[in-house]
PDB file of C-alpha atoms in Angstrom:
ATOM      1  CA  UNK A  22     -16.570  61.960 -10.335  1.00 77.00           C
ATOM      2  CA  UNK A  23     -16.139  65.638  -9.785  1.00 84.00           C
ATOM      3  CA  UNK A  24     -13.289  67.471 -11.462  1.00 92.00           C
ATOM      4  CA  UNK A  25     -11.881  70.952 -11.003  1.00 96.00           C
ATOM      5  CA  UNK A  26     -10.053  72.781 -13.775  1.00 97.00           C
ATOM      6  CA  UNK A  27      -7.860  75.837 -13.534  1.00 98.00           C
ATOM      7  CA  UNK A  28      -6.906  76.763 -17.070  1.00 97.00           C
ATOM      8  CA  UNK A  29      -4.262  79.350 -16.145  1.00 97.00           C
ATOM      9  CA  UNK A  30      -1.075  77.685 -14.876  1.00 97.00           C
ATOM     10  CA  UNK A  31       0.518  81.099 -14.328  1.00 97.00           C
ATOM     11  CA  UNK A  32      -0.717  84.663 -14.055  1.00 97.00           C
ATOM     12  CA  UNK A  33       0.921  87.966 -13.251  1.00 98.00           C
ATOM     13  CA  UNK A  34      -0.440  91.279 -12.108  1.00 98.00           C
ATOM     14  CA  UNK A  35       0.986  94.678 -11.421  1.00 98.00           C
ATOM     15  CA  UNK A  36       0.905  95.815  -7.819  1.00 98.00           C
ATOM     16  CA  UNK A  37      -2.331  97.692  -7.011  1.00 97.00           C
ATOM     17  CA  UNK A  38      -4.044  96.299 -10.105  1.00 98.00           C
ATOM     18  CA  UNK A  39      -6.855  93.745 -10.299  1.00 98.00           C
ATOM     19  CA  UNK A  40      -6.531  90.154 -11.460  1.00 98.00           C
ATOM     20  CA  UNK A  41      -9.038  87.368 -11.993  1.00 98.00           C
ATOM     21  CA  UNK A  42      -8.212  83.675 -11.628  1.00 98.00           C
ATOM     22  CA  UNK A  43     -10.440  81.167 -13.390  1.00 98.00           C
ATOM     23  CA  UNK A  44     -11.893  77.926 -12.090  1.00 98.00           C
ATOM     24  CA  UNK A  45     -14.441  75.592 -13.632  1.00 98.00           C
ATOM     25  CA  UNK A  46     -15.770  72.370 -12.225  1.00 97.00           C
ATOM     26  CA  UNK A  47     -17.857  69.429 -13.257  1.00 95.00           C
ATOM     27  CA  UNK A  48     -20.523  67.931 -11.011  1.00 92.00           C
ATOM     28  CA  UNK A  49     -23.985  66.460 -11.086  1.00 90.00           C
ATOM     29  CA  UNK A  50     -24.725  67.542  -7.525  1.00 89.00           C
ATOM     30  CA  UNK A  51     -26.914  70.527  -6.707  1.00 88.00           C
ATOM     31  CA  UNK A  52     -25.579  71.241  -3.227  1.00 88.00           C
ATOM     32  CA  UNK A  53     -21.880  71.782  -2.770  1.00 92.00           C
ATOM     33  CA  UNK A  54     -19.227  74.186  -1.588  1.00 92.00           C
ATOM     34  CA  UNK A  55     -16.436  75.909  -3.437  1.00 95.00           C
ATOM     35  CA  UNK A  56     -13.236  77.279  -1.989  1.00 95.00           C
ATOM     36  CA  UNK A  57     -10.167  79.221  -2.941  1.00 97.00           C
ATOM     37  CA  UNK A  58      -7.019  78.427  -0.999  1.00 96.00           C
ATOM     38  CA  UNK A  59      -3.720  80.280  -1.226  1.00 97.00           C
ATOM     39  CA  UNK A  60      -0.343  78.579  -0.820  1.00 97.00           C
ATOM     40  CA  UNK A  61       2.512  81.085  -0.450  1.00 96.00           C
ATOM     41  CA  UNK A  62       6.194  80.066  -0.610  1.00 93.00           C
ATOM     42  CA  UNK A  63       5.962  78.898   3.016  1.00 93.00           C
ATOM     43  CA  UNK A  64       3.599  76.192   1.630  1.00 94.00           C
ATOM     44  CA  UNK A  65       1.018  76.835   4.368  1.00 94.00           C
ATOM     45  CA  UNK A  66      -2.437  76.468   2.831  1.00 95.00           C
ATOM     46  CA  UNK A  67      -4.578  79.475   3.717  1.00 94.00           C
ATOM     47  CA  UNK A  68      -8.316  79.745   3.179  1.00 94.00           C
ATOM     48  CA  UNK A  69      -9.083  82.777   1.032  1.00 96.00           C
ATOM     49  CA  UNK A  70     -12.802  82.535   0.444  1.00 96.00           C
ATOM     50  CA  UNK A  71     -15.675  80.073   0.470  1.00 94.00           C
ATOM     51  CA  UNK A  72     -18.987  79.923  -1.418  1.00 95.00           C
ATOM     52  CA  UNK A  73     -22.039  77.795  -0.744  1.00 92.00           C
ATOM     53  CA  UNK A  74     -23.753  76.755  -3.970  1.00 92.00           C
ATOM     54  CA  UNK A  75     -27.229  77.484  -2.619  1.00 91.00           C
ATOM     55  CA  UNK A  76     -26.333  81.121  -2.054  1.00 91.00           C
ATOM     56  CA  UNK A  77     -26.876  83.380  -5.045  1.00 87.00           C
ATOM     57  CA  UNK A  78     -24.852  86.211  -3.592  1.00 94.00           C
ATOM     58  CA  UNK A  79     -21.170  86.127  -4.448  1.00 96.00           C
ATOM     59  CA  UNK A  80     -18.856  85.823  -1.454  1.00 95.00           C
ATOM     60  CA  UNK A  81     -16.449  88.652  -0.649  1.00 96.00           C
ATOM     61  CA  UNK A  82     -13.587  88.941   1.812  1.00 94.00           C
ATOM     62  CA  UNK A  83     -11.969  92.353   1.800  1.00 96.00           C
ATOM     63  CA  UNK A  84      -9.997  92.571  -1.466  1.00 97.00           C
ATOM     64  CA  UNK A  85     -11.064  89.094  -2.566  1.00 98.00           C
ATOM     65  CA  UNK A  86     -14.350  88.355  -4.276  1.00 98.00           C
ATOM     66  CA  UNK A  87     -15.746  85.586  -6.407  1.00 98.00           C
ATOM     67  CA  UNK A  88     -17.934  85.409  -9.472  1.00 97.00           C
ATOM     68  CA  UNK A  89     -19.989  82.269  -8.982  1.00 97.00           C
ATOM     69  CA  UNK A  90     -21.910  81.175 -12.052  1.00 96.00           C
ATOM     70  CA  UNK A  91     -23.697  77.976 -11.045  1.00 95.00           C
ATOM     71  CA  UNK A  92     -25.232  77.194 -14.421  1.00 95.00           C
ATOM     72  CA  UNK A  93     -21.884  77.611 -16.125  1.00 96.00           C
ATOM     73  CA  UNK A  94     -20.099  75.781 -13.282  1.00 96.00           C
ATOM     74  CA  UNK A  95     -17.637  78.611 -13.015  1.00 97.00           C
ATOM     75  CA  UNK A  96     -16.045  80.043  -9.871  1.00 98.00           C
ATOM     76  CA  UNK A  97     -13.517  82.789 -10.547  1.00 98.00           C
ATOM     77  CA  UNK A  98     -11.543  84.719  -7.944  1.00 98.00           C
ATOM     78  CA  UNK A  99     -10.968  88.444  -8.277  1.00 98.00           C
ATOM     79  CA  UNK A 100      -8.171  90.069  -6.332  1.00 98.00           C
ATOM     80  CA  UNK A 101      -8.397  93.849  -6.166  1.00 98.00           C
ATOM     81  CA  UNK A 102      -5.585  96.226  -5.274  1.00 98.00           C
ATOM     82  CA  UNK A 103      -3.052  93.406  -5.574  1.00 98.00           C
ATOM     83  CA  UNK A 104      -0.259  93.379  -3.024  1.00 97.00           C
ATOM     84  CA  UNK A 105       3.155  91.746  -3.086  1.00 97.00           C
ATOM     85  CA  UNK A 106       1.978  89.388  -0.372  1.00 96.00           C
ATOM     86  CA  UNK A 107      -0.687  88.010  -2.704  1.00 98.00           C
ATOM     87  CA  UNK A 108       1.984  86.214  -4.717  1.00 97.00           C
ATOM     88  CA  UNK A 109       1.292  82.504  -4.255  1.00 97.00           C
ATOM     89  CA  UNK A 110      -0.204  79.370  -5.724  1.00 97.00           C
ATOM     90  CA  UNK A 111      -3.986  79.567  -5.721  1.00 98.00           C
ATOM     91  CA  UNK A 112      -6.027  76.385  -5.606  1.00 98.00           C
ATOM     92  CA  UNK A 113      -9.719  76.129  -6.354  1.00 98.00           C
ATOM     93  CA  UNK A 114     -11.450  73.317  -4.446  1.00 96.00           C
ATOM     94  CA  UNK A 115     -14.833  71.602  -4.584  1.00 95.00           C
ATOM     95  CA  UNK A 116     -16.666  69.815  -1.799  1.00 91.00           C
ATOM     96  CA  UNK A 117     -19.910  68.012  -2.496  1.00 86.00           C
ATOM     97  CA  UNK A 118     -22.507  66.991   0.042  1.00 73.00           C
ATOM     98  CA  UNK A 119     -22.269  63.361  -1.017  1.00 71.00           C
ATOM     99  CA  UNK A 120     -18.538  63.168  -0.586  1.00 67.00           C
ATOM    100  CA  UNK A 121     -16.164  63.560   2.290  1.00 69.00           C
ATOM    101  CA  UNK A 122     -13.195  64.961   0.472  1.00 79.00           C
ATOM    102  CA  UNK A 123     -12.066  68.080  -1.285  1.00 88.00           C
ATOM    103  CA  UNK A 124     -11.318  67.942  -4.984  1.00 92.00           C
ATOM    104  CA  UNK A 125      -8.531  70.376  -5.803  1.00 95.00           C
ATOM    105  CA  UNK A 126      -7.709  72.006  -9.094  1.00 97.00           C
ATOM    106  CA  UNK A 127      -4.138  71.976 -10.432  1.00 97.00           C
ATOM    107  CA  UNK A 128      -3.455  75.499  -9.204  1.00 97.00           C
ATOM    108  CA  UNK A 129      -2.545  78.889 -10.668  1.00 98.00           C
ATOM    109  CA  UNK A 130       0.733  80.534  -9.778  1.00 97.00           C
ATOM    110  CA  UNK A 131       0.219  84.265  -9.302  1.00 98.00           C
ATOM    111  CA  UNK A 132       3.116  86.690  -9.491  1.00 98.00           C
ATOM    112  CA  UNK A 133       2.745  90.281  -8.337  1.00 98.00           C
ATOM    113  CA  UNK A 134       5.045  92.743 -10.054  1.00 97.00           C
ATOM    114  CA  UNK A 135       6.219  95.840  -8.175  1.00 94.00           C
TER     115      UNK A 135
ATOM    116  CA  UNK B  13      -8.990  80.160  15.656  1.00 66.00           C
ATOM    117  CA  UNK B  14      -8.877  76.890  13.698  1.00 84.00           C
ATOM    118  CA  UNK B  15      -5.146  76.306  13.922  1.00 91.00           C
ATOM    119  CA  UNK B  16      -3.588  73.024  12.861  1.00 94.00           C
ATOM    120  CA  UNK B  17      -0.001  72.147  13.716  1.00 96.00           C
ATOM    121  CA  UNK B  18       2.301  69.521  12.274  1.00 97.00           C
ATOM    122  CA  UNK B  19       5.459  68.084  13.714  1.00 97.00           C
ATOM    123  CA  UNK B  20       8.154  67.810  12.568  1.00 97.00           C
ATOM    124  CA  UNK B  21       8.298  70.517   9.921  1.00 97.00           C
ATOM    125  CA  UNK B  22      11.085  68.686   8.144  1.00 97.00           C
ATOM    126  CA  UNK B  23      12.797  65.354   8.598  1.00 97.00           C
ATOM    127  CA  UNK B  24      15.714  63.601   6.957  1.00 97.00           C
ATOM    128  CA  UNK B  25      16.014  59.887   7.451  1.00 96.00           C
ATOM    129  CA  UNK B  26      17.891  56.899   6.096  1.00 96.00           C
ATOM    130  CA  UNK B  27      16.275  54.456   3.727  1.00 97.00           C
ATOM    131  CA  UNK B  28      14.524  51.638   5.587  1.00 96.00           C
ATOM    132  CA  UNK B  29      13.656  53.601   8.697  1.00 97.00           C
ATOM    133  CA  UNK B  30      10.189  54.678   9.803  1.00 97.00           C
ATOM    134  CA  UNK B  31       9.080  58.250  10.295  1.00 97.00           C
ATOM    135  CA  UNK B  32       6.097  59.501  12.293  1.00 97.00           C
ATOM    136  CA  UNK B  33       4.378  62.804  11.513  1.00 98.00           C
ATOM    137  CA  UNK B  34       1.929  64.313  13.991  1.00 97.00           C
ATOM    138  CA  UNK B  35      -1.033  66.502  13.131  1.00 96.00           C
ATOM    139  CA  UNK B  36      -2.844  68.377  15.888  1.00 95.00           C
ATOM    140  CA  UNK B  37      -5.860  70.651  15.951  1.00 92.00           C
ATOM    141  CA  UNK B  38      -4.882  73.206  18.568  1.00 92.00           C
ATOM    142  CA  UNK B  39      -8.074  75.076  19.363  1.00 87.00           C
ATOM    143  CA  UNK B  40     -10.836  72.856  18.066  1.00 87.00           C
ATOM    144  CA  UNK B  41     -11.948  69.250  17.914  1.00 87.00           C
ATOM    145  CA  UNK B  42     -11.733  67.394  14.645  1.00 86.00           C
ATOM    146  CA  UNK B  43     -13.569  64.148  14.023  1.00 81.00           C
ATOM    147  CA  UNK B  44     -12.072  63.994  10.577  1.00 88.00           C
ATOM    148  CA  UNK B  45      -8.535  64.699   9.499  1.00 92.00           C
ATOM    149  CA  UNK B  46      -7.019  64.336   6.061  1.00 94.00           C
ATOM    150  CA  UNK B  47      -3.537  63.508   4.844  1.00 96.00           C
ATOM    151  CA  UNK B  48      -2.240  64.854   1.561  1.00 96.00           C
ATOM    152  CA  UNK B  49       0.942  64.508  -0.397  1.00 97.00           C
ATOM    153  CA  UNK B  50       2.218  67.279  -2.606  1.00 96.00           C
ATOM    154  CA  UNK B  51       4.916  66.949  -5.243  1.00 92.00           C
ATOM    155  CA  UNK B  52       6.828  70.038  -6.399  1.00 89.00           C
ATOM    156  CA  UNK B  53       4.722  72.450  -8.420  1.00 88.00           C
ATOM    157  CA  UNK B  54       1.712  70.168  -8.236  1.00 92.00           C
ATOM    158  CA  UNK B  55      -1.614  70.157  -6.482  1.00 94.00           C
ATOM    159  CA  UNK B  56      -2.480  68.284  -3.310  1.00 94.00           C
ATOM    160  CA  UNK B  57      -3.109  64.578  -3.633  1.00 94.00           C
ATOM    161  CA  UNK B  58      -5.379  63.069  -0.992  1.00 93.00           C
ATOM    162  CA  UNK B  59      -3.824  59.997   0.580  1.00 95.00           C
ATOM    163  CA  UNK B  60      -6.334  59.081   3.254  1.00 94.00           C
ATOM    164  CA  UNK B  61      -9.167  60.259   5.451  1.00 92.00           C
ATOM    165  CA  UNK B  62      -8.743  59.710   9.159  1.00 89.00           C
ATOM    166  CA  UNK B  63     -11.718  59.424  11.492  1.00 86.00           C
ATOM    167  CA  UNK B  64     -11.331  59.467  15.254  1.00 83.00           C
ATOM    168  CA  UNK B  65     -11.650  56.008  16.724  1.00 82.00           C
ATOM    169  CA  UNK B  66     -11.906  54.129  13.459  1.00 84.00           C
ATOM    170  CA  UNK B  67      -9.710  52.899  10.653  1.00 87.00           C
ATOM    171  CA  UNK B  68      -8.552  55.343   8.047  1.00 92.00           C
ATOM    172  CA  UNK B  69      -9.952  55.280   4.547  1.00 92.00           C
ATOM    173  CA  UNK B  70      -7.199  55.195   1.941  1.00 95.00           C
ATOM    174  CA  UNK B  71      -7.377  56.490  -1.603  1.00 93.00           C
ATOM    175  CA  UNK B  72      -6.822  54.119  -4.461  1.00 92.00           C
ATOM    176  CA  UNK B  73      -3.160  53.446  -5.046  1.00 94.00           C
ATOM    177  CA  UNK B  74      -2.022  54.409  -1.536  1.00 95.00           C
ATOM    178  CA  UNK B  75      -0.341  51.538   0.300  1.00 94.00           C
ATOM    179  CA  UNK B  76      -2.011  51.039   3.658  1.00 93.00           C
ATOM    180  CA  UNK B  77       0.896  49.095   5.094  1.00 94.00           C
ATOM    181  CA  UNK B  78       3.394  51.776   4.139  1.00 96.00           C
ATOM    182  CA  UNK B  79       1.423  54.796   5.293  1.00 97.00           C
ATOM    183  CA  UNK B  80      -0.031  53.946   8.688  1.00 95.00           C
ATOM    184  CA  UNK B  81      -2.579  56.407  10.011  1.00 94.00           C
ATOM    185  CA  UNK B  82      -3.835  56.580  13.569  1.00 91.00           C
ATOM    186  CA  UNK B  83      -6.481  59.024  14.814  1.00 89.00           C
ATOM    187  CA  UNK B  84      -6.457  58.332  18.534  1.00 83.00           C
ATOM    188  CA  UNK B  85      -8.199  61.480  19.747  1.00 89.00           C
ATOM    189  CA  UNK B  86     -10.263  64.397  18.517  1.00 89.00           C
ATOM    190  CA  UNK B  87      -7.150  66.553  18.296  1.00 92.00           C
ATOM    191  CA  UNK B  88      -4.418  64.205  17.089  1.00 94.00           C
ATOM    192  CA  UNK B  89      -3.769  62.138  13.996  1.00 94.00           C
ATOM    193  CA  UNK B  90      -0.456  60.561  13.069  1.00 95.00           C
ATOM    194  CA  UNK B  91       0.991  59.381   9.780  1.00 97.00           C
ATOM    195  CA  UNK B  92       3.811  56.844   9.956  1.00 97.00           C
ATOM    196  CA  UNK B  93       5.824  56.204   6.828  1.00 97.00           C
ATOM    197  CA  UNK B  94       7.173  52.704   7.360  1.00 97.00           C
ATOM    198  CA  UNK B  95      10.394  51.469   5.812  1.00 96.00           C
ATOM    199  CA  UNK B  96      10.805  54.734   3.986  1.00 96.00           C
ATOM    200  CA  UNK B  97      12.538  54.830   0.624  1.00 96.00           C
ATOM    201  CA  UNK B  98      13.762  57.750  -1.491  1.00 96.00           C
ATOM    202  CA  UNK B  99      10.586  57.698  -3.582  1.00 95.00           C
ATOM    203  CA  UNK B 100       8.636  58.527  -0.408  1.00 96.00           C
ATOM    204  CA  UNK B 101      10.409  61.866  -0.225  1.00 96.00           C
ATOM    205  CA  UNK B 102       7.746  64.522  -0.526  1.00 96.00           C
ATOM    206  CA  UNK B 103       5.797  67.239   1.234  1.00 97.00           C
ATOM    207  CA  UNK B 104       3.057  65.868   3.474  1.00 98.00           C
ATOM    208  CA  UNK B 105       0.175  68.060   4.609  1.00 97.00           C
ATOM    209  CA  UNK B 106      -2.607  67.326   7.048  1.00 97.00           C
ATOM    210  CA  UNK B 107      -5.921  69.108   7.422  1.00 95.00           C
ATOM    211  CA  UNK B 108      -8.840  68.991   9.818  1.00 92.00           C
ATOM    212  CA  UNK B 109     -12.476  69.979   9.999  1.00 85.00           C
ATOM    213  CA  UNK B 110     -13.817  71.930  12.958  1.00 76.00           C
ATOM    214  CA  UNK B 111     -16.431  69.739  14.659  1.00 65.00           C
ATOM    215  CA  UNK B 112     -17.689  72.705  16.628  1.00 61.00           C
ATOM    216  CA  UNK B 113     -18.931  74.657  13.629  1.00 63.00           C
ATOM    217  CA  UNK B 114     -22.344  73.308  12.643  1.00 57.00           C
ATOM    218  CA  UNK B 115     -22.365  72.141   9.074  1.00 60.00           C
ATOM    219  CA  UNK B 116     -18.795  73.214   8.612  1.00 73.00           C
ATOM    220  CA  UNK B 117     -16.992  71.584   5.745  1.00 80.00           C
ATOM    221  CA  UNK B 118     -14.036  73.957   5.655  1.00 84.00           C
ATOM    222  CA  UNK B 119     -10.695  72.247   6.017  1.00 88.00           C
ATOM    223  CA  UNK B 120      -7.890  73.926   7.943  1.00 91.00           C
ATOM    224  CA  UNK B 121      -4.411  72.927   6.974  1.00 95.00           C
ATOM    225  CA  UNK B 122      -1.241  72.276   8.878  1.00 96.00           C
ATOM    226  CA  UNK B 123       2.030  73.865   7.736  1.00 96.00           C
ATOM    227  CA  UNK B 124       3.265  70.640   6.191  1.00 97.00           C
ATOM    228  CA  UNK B 125       6.196  68.289   6.722  1.00 98.00           C
ATOM    229  CA  UNK B 126       9.016  67.934   4.260  1.00 97.00           C
ATOM    230  CA  UNK B 127      10.371  64.392   4.239  1.00 97.00           C
ATOM    231  CA  UNK B 128      13.685  63.541   2.633  1.00 97.00           C
ATOM    232  CA  UNK B 129      14.737  59.923   2.549  1.00 97.00           C
ATOM    233  CA  UNK B 130      18.397  59.318   1.778  1.00 96.00           C
TER     234      UNK B 130
END
């Protein structure tokens, strides 16, 4: 079974600085998708970024980018120019082509310091 | 686009009563919807996968008779917590996939429902 690990339960970053959240996963599949979701205090899950495993190019969405290392099974999220509104729980998620469900990591709580 | 709503956003009920939570995809059709439970400061735990027109698939350890799921249309799935007890108090979240996006696997989440059973 696939597993997703987020080794940083909590992180903090100064406003306007850059922070990287770690995610590793375990799978025997070759085709899959990886996601980062954000859950702010409202508890609404918001899609941040998505990466298809067959794509070598790292996904980017404005201030958010990923470092996808397929061989190492690593999928880190970099947030540039951090803003107060980035403070939230961040969940890494895996979806494999042979499954129907997401596998979520335990989450990383990010605090942004003014 | 890809908005999912949930109703109610919060509910308080007495022990032994049943509570129904609705999950709707507002601007897309969803053949598959998912129900999650989230405990404080924890990740999402998948309870069941709901497919339109067929029986839901429950995860191991989830009581089918307690958590009734109905997916009657491509835009609506309901979760009914039957004979609720205080241990059922939790935050319930639904999600849906957009059928219209070819090959899409992205799940879009509702805002969640906080259930408190007294």
